[in-house]
Tab-separated table of C-alpha atoms in Angstrom:
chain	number	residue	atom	x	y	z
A	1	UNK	CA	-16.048	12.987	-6.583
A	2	UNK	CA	-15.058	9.699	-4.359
A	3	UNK	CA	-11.414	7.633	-4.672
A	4	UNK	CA	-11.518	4.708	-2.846
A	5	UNK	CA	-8.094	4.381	-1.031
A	6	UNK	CA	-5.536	0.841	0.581
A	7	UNK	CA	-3.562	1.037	2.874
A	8	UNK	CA	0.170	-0.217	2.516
A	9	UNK	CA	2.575	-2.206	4.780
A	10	UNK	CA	2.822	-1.177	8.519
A	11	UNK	CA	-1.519	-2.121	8.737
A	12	UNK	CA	-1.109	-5.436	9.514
A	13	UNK	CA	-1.962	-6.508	13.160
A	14	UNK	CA	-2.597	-10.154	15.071
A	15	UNK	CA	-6.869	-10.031	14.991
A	16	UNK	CA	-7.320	-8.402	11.652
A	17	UNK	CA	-10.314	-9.747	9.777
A	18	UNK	CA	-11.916	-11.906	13.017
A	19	UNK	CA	-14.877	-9.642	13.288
A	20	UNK	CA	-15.736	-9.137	9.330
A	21	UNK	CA	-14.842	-12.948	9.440
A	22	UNK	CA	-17.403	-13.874	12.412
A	23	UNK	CA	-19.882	-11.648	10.828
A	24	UNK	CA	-20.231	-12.410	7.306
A	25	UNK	CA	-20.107	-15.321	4.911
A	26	UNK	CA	-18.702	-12.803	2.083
A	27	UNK	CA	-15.484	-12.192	4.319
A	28	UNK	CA	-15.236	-15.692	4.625
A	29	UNK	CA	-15.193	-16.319	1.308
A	30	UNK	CA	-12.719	-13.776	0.554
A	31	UNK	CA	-10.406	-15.167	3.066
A	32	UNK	CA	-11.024	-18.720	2.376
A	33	UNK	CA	-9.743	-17.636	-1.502
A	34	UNK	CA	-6.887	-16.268	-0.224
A	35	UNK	CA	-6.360	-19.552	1.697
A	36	UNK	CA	-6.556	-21.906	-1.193
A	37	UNK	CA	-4.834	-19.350	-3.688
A	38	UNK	CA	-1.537	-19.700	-1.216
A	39	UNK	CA	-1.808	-23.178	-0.194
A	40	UNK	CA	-1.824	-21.668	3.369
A	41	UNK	CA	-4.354	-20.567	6.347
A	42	UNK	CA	-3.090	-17.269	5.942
A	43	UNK	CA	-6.224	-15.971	7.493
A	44	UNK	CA	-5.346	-17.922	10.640
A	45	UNK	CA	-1.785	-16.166	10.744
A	46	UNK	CA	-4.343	-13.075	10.830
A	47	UNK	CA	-6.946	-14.000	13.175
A	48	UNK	CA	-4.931	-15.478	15.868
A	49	UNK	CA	-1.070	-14.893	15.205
A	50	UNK	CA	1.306	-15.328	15.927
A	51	UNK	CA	2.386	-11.979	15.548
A	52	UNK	CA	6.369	-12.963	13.817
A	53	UNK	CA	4.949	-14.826	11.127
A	54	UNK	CA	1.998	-12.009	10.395
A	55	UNK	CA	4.829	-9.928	10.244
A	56	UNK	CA	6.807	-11.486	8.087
A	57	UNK	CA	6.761	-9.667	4.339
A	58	UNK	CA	5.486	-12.255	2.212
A	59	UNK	CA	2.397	-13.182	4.679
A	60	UNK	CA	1.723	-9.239	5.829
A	61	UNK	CA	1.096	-8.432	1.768
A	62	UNK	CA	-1.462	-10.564	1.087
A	63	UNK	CA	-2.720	-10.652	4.135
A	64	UNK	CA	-3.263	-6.543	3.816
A	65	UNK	CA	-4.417	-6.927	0.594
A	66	UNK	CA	-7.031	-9.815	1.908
A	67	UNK	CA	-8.486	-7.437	4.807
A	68	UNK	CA	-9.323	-4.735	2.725
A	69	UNK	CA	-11.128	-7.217	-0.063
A	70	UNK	CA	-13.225	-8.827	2.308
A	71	UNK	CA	-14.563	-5.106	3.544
A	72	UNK	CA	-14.984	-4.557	0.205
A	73	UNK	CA	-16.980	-7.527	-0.702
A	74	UNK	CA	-18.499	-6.802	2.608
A	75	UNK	CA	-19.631	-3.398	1.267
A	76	UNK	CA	-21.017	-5.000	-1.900
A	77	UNK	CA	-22.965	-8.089	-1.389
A	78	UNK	CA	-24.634	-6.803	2.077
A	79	UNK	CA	-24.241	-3.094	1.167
A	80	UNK	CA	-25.742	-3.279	-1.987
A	81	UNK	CA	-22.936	-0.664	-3.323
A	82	UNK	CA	-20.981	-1.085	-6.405
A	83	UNK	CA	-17.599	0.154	-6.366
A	84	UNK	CA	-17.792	1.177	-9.830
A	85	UNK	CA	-20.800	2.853	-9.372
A	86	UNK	CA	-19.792	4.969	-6.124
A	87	UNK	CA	-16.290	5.986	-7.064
A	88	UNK	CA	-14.609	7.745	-9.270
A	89	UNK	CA	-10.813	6.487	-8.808
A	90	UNK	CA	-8.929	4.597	-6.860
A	91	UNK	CA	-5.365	4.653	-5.408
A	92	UNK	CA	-3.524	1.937	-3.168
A	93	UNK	CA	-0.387	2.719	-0.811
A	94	UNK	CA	2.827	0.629	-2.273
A	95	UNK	CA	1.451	-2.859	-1.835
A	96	UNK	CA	-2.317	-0.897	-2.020
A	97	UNK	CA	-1.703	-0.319	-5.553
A	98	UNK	CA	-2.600	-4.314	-6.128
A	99	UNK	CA	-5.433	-4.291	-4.136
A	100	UNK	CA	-6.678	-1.025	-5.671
A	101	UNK	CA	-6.696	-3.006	-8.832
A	102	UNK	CA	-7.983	-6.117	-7.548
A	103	UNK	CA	-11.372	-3.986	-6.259
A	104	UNK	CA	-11.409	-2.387	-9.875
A	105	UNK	CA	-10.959	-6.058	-11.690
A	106	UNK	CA	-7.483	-5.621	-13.131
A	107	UNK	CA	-6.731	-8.477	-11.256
A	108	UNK	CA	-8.494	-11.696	-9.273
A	109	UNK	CA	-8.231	-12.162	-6.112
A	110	UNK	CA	-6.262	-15.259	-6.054
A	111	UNK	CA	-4.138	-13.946	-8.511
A	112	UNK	CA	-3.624	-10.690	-6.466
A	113	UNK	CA	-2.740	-12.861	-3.301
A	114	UNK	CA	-0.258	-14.971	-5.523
A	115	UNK	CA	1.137	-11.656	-6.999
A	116	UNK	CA	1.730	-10.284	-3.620
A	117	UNK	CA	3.377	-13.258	-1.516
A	118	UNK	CA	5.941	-13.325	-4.723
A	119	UNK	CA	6.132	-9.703	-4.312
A	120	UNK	CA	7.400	-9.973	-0.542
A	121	UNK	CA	9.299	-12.907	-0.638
A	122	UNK	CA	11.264	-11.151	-4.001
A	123	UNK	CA	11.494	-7.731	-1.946
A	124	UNK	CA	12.812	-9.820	1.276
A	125	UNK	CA	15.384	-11.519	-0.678
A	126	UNK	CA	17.165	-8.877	-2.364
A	127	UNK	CA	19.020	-7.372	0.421
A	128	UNK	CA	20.438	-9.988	2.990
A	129	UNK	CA	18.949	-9.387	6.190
A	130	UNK	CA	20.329	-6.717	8.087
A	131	UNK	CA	21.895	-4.453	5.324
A	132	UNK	CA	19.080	-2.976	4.544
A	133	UNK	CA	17.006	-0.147	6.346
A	134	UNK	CA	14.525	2.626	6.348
A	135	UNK	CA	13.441	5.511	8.760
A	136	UNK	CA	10.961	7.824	9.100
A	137	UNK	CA	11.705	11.553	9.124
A	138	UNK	CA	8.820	13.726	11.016
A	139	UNK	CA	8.654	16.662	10.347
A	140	UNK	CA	10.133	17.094	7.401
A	141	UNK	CA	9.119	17.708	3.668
A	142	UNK	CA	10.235	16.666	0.658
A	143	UNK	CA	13.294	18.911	0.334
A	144	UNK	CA	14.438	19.056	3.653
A	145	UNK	CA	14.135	14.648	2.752
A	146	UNK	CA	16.129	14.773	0.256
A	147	UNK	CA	18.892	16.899	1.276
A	148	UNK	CA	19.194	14.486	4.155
A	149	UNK	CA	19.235	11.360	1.489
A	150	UNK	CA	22.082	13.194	-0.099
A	151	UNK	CA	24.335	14.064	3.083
A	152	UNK	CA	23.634	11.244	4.632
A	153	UNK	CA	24.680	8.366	1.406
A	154	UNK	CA	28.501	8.559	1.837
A	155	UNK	CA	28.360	6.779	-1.277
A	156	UNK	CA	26.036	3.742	-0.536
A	157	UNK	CA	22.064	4.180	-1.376
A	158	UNK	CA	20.498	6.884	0.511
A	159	UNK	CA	16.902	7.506	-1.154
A	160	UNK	CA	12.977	9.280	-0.149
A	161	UNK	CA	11.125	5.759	-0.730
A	162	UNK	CA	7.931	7.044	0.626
A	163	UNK	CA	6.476	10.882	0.442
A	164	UNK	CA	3.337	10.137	2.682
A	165	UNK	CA	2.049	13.768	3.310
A	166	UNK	CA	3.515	17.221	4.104
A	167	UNK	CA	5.561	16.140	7.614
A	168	UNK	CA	6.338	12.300	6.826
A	169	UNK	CA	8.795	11.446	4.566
A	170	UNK	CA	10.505	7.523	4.549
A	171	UNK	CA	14.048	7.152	3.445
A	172	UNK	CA	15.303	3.603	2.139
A	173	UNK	CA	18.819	2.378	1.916
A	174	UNK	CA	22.097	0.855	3.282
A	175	UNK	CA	21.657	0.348	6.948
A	176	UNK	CA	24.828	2.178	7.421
A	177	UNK	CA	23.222	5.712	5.596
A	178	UNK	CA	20.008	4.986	7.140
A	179	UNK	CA	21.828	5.285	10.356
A	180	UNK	CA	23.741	8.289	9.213
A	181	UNK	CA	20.140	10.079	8.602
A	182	UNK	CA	18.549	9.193	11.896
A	183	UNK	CA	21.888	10.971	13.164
A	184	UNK	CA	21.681	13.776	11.049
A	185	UNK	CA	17.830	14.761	10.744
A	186	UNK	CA	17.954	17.516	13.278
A	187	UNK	CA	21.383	19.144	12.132
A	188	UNK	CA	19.095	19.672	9.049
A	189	UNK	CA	16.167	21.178	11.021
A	190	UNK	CA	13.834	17.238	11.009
A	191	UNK	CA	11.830	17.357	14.445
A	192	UNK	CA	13.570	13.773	14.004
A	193	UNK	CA	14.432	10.519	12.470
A	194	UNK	CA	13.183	7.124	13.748
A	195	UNK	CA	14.102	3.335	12.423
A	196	UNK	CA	11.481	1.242	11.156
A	197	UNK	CA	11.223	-2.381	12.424
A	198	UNK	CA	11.110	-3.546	8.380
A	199	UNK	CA	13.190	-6.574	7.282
A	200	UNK	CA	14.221	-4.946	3.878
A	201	UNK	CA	14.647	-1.241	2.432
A	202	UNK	CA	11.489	-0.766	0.291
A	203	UNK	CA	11.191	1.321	-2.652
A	204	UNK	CA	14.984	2.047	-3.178
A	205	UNK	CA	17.578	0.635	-5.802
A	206	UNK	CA	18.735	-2.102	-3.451
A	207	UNK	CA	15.543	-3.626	-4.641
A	208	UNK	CA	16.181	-3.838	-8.473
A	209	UNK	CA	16.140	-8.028	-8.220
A	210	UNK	CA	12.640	-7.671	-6.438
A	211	UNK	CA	12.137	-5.501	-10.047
A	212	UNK	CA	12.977	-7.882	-12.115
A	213	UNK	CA	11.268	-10.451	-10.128
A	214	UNK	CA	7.916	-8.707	-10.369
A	215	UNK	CA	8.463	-7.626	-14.250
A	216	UNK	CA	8.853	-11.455	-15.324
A	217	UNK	CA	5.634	-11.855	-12.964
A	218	UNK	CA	3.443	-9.456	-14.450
A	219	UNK	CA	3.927	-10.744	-17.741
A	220	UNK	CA	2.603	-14.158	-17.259
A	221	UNK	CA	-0.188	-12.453	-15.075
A	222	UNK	CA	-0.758	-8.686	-16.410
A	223	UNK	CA	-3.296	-6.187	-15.237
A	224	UNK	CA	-6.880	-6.474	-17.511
A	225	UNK	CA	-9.476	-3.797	-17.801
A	226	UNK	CA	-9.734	-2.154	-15.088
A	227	UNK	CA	-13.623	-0.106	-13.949
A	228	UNK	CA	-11.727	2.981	-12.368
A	229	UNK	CA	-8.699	5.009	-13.246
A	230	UNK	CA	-6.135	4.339	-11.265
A	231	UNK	CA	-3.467	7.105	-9.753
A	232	UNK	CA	-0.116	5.036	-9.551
A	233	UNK	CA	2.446	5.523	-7.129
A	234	UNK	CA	5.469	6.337	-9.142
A	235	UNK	CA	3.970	8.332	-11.489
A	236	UNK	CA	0.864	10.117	-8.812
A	237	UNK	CA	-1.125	10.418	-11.693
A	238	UNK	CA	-4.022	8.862	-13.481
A	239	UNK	CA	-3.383	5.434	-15.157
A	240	UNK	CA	-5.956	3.550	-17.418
A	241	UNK	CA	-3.829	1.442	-19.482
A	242	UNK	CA	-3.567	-2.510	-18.390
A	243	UNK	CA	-0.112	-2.441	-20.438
A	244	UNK	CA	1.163	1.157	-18.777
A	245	UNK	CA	0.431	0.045	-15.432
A	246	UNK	CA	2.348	-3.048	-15.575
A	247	UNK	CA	4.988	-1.340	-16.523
A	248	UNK	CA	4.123	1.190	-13.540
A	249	UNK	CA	3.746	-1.955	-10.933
A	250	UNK	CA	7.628	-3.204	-11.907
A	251	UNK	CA	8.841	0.507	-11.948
A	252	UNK	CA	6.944	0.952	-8.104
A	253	UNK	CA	9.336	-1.849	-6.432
A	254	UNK	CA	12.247	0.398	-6.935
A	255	UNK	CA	10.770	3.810	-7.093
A	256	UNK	CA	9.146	6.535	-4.843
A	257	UNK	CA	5.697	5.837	-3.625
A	258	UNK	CA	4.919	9.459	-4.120
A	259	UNK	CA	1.536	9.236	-2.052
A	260	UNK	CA	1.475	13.322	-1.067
A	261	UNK	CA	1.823	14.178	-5.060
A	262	UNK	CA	-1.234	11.852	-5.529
A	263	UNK	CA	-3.779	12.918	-2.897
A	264	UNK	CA	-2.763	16.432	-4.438
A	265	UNK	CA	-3.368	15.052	-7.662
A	266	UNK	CA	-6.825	13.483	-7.225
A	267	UNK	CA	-7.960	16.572	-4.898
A	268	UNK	CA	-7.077	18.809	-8.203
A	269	UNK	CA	-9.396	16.392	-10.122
A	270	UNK	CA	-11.913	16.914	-8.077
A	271	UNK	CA	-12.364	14.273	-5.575
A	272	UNK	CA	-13.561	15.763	-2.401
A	273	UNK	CA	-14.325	12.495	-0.516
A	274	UNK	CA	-11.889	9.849	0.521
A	275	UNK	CA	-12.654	6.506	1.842
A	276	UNK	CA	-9.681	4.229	3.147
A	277	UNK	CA	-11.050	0.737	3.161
A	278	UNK	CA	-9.084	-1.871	4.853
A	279	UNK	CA	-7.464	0.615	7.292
A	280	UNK	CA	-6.905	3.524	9.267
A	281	UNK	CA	-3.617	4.615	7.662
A	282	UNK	CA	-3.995	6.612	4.782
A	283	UNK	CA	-6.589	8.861	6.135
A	284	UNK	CA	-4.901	10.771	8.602
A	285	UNK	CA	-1.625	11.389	5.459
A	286	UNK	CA	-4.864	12.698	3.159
A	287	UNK	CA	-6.262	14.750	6.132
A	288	UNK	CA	-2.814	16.374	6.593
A	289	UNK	CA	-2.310	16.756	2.839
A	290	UNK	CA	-5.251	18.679	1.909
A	291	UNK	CA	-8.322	20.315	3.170
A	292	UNK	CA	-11.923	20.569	2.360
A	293	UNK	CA	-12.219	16.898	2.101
A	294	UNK	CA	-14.231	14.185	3.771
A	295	UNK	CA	-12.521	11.326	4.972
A	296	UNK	CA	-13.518	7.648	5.808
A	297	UNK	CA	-11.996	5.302	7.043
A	298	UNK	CA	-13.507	1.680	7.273
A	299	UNK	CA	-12.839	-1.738	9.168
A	300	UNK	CA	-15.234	-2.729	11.207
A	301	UNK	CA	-18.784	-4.488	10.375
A	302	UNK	CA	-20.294	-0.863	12.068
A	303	UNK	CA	-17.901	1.310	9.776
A	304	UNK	CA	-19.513	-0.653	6.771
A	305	UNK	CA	-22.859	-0.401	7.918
A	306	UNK	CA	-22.617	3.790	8.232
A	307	UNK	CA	-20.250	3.976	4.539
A	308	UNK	CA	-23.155	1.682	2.877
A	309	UNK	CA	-25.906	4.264	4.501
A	310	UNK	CA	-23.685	7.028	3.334
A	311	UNK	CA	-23.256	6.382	-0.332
């Protein structure tokens, strides 16, 4: 069994999409969609920069989301592959999760892009800048994460926002009790803590107005139909219901993006082959997460070109 797999935040980078873009009118197009759908060259901010405004949430979103489309469509139209036909699920990495559902038709693309610029501009607005935090803990599972979350809070928010894979765990919070963990990690035997250079604490309760943002969102624009079950962050298990999954893509702005639980899940349904389109993020976390499986990882016009000879 195949899941096709999106990367998350943290993929973006000043050049992304040029090649696909140079190469092939169906990247074009997919970028050019993207363009109109936001009333902004967006896919200049990729190509060429600069690198501050790439970065900033609401453009690095959809501009993700937009990269790993076009190697999709890529895939498709000059590939000859049908995602549908090929896989067998799919799964997407916080913001992944929309484009997940975008490849599977749950959503279009311009509503995806439209989706996920609201998305970061909600997420950067409800923390003020510079109260918020997160940090990565290597070397550390789950438990060891969450003992630190709970040391570390002093009551303000403390929480595991991301459980990538057996040694990466991402806490979310108050700067303050962010700071505290960094401090703390190796008192609680954490090879060690390190900031992230994010603008707002993802996944955490500080993030309830994003929430409510994105619930009010999804109602005017919900998931349809979508080819491919779907394993969903908060949940890390299989999701095949437009109305459950909207529910599940509000719940996913404050909750855990419990990515470990659903590589384990999807590897216990079966799925021995994993193919990352859009970046080279997720596939080392699946690698480290379970064995006995094949993974892929696919940007380039030459990745494309073996993956379409593959499947």
């Amino acid at each position: 069994m195949r899941a096709f797999i999106f990367p998350g935040q943290g993929s973006q980078k000043v050049g992304m999409g040029a090649e696909l873009a140079a190469a092939s009118a169906a990247a074009r197009e997919v970028f050019q969609e993207v363009d109109d759908a936001l009333g902004q060259k967006l896919s200049a901010i990729m190509g060429e920069g600069p690198e501050d405004t790439l970065m900033l949430t609401e453009n690095a979103q959809p501009a993700i989301m937009a990269n790993a489309i076009a190697v999709l469509r890529v895939l498709e139209r000059e590939g000859g592959i049908s995602l549908a036909d090929k896989g067998d699920c799919v799964a997407g990495h916080s913001l992944g999760e929309y484009t997940a559902l975008c490849a599977v038709g749950a959503f279009t693309l311009a509503d995806t892009a439209r989706l996920l610029r609201l998305r970061g501009l909600a997420m950067q607005a409800a923390v003020p800048v510079g109260e918020g935090a997160m940090c990565a803990l290597l070397g550390a599972d789950i438990d060891k994460a969450t003992a630190l979350a709970e040391a570390a809070a002093q009551d303000e928010v403390c929480e595991v926002a991301n459980d990538n894979d057996p040694g990466q765990v991402v806490l979310s919070g108050a700067k303050g009790a962010i700071e505290r963990a960094v401090a703390m990690a190796k008192d609680l035997g954490i090879k060690r803590g390190v900031l992230l250079p994010v603008s707002a604490p993802f996944h955490c309760s500080l993030m309830k107005p994003a929430a409510d943002a994105m619930d009010e969102a999804l109602k005017r624009v919900p998931p349809q139909p979508f080819r491919l079950p779907l394993y969903a962050n908060v949940t890390a298990a299989s999701c095949t219901d437009p109305e459950a999954e909207r529910l599940l893509l509000v719940q996913q702005v404050t909750g855990r993006v419990r990515w470990r639980e659903s590589v384990l899940a999807m590897k216990a349904a079966g799925v021995d082959r994993f193919v990352e389109l859009g970046g080279k993020v997720l596939g080392p976390m699946v690698s480290r997460t379970v064995e006995d499986v094949t993974v892929t990882s696919v940007v380039t016009m030459a990745d494309i070109e073996a993956l379409a000879k593959e499947l």
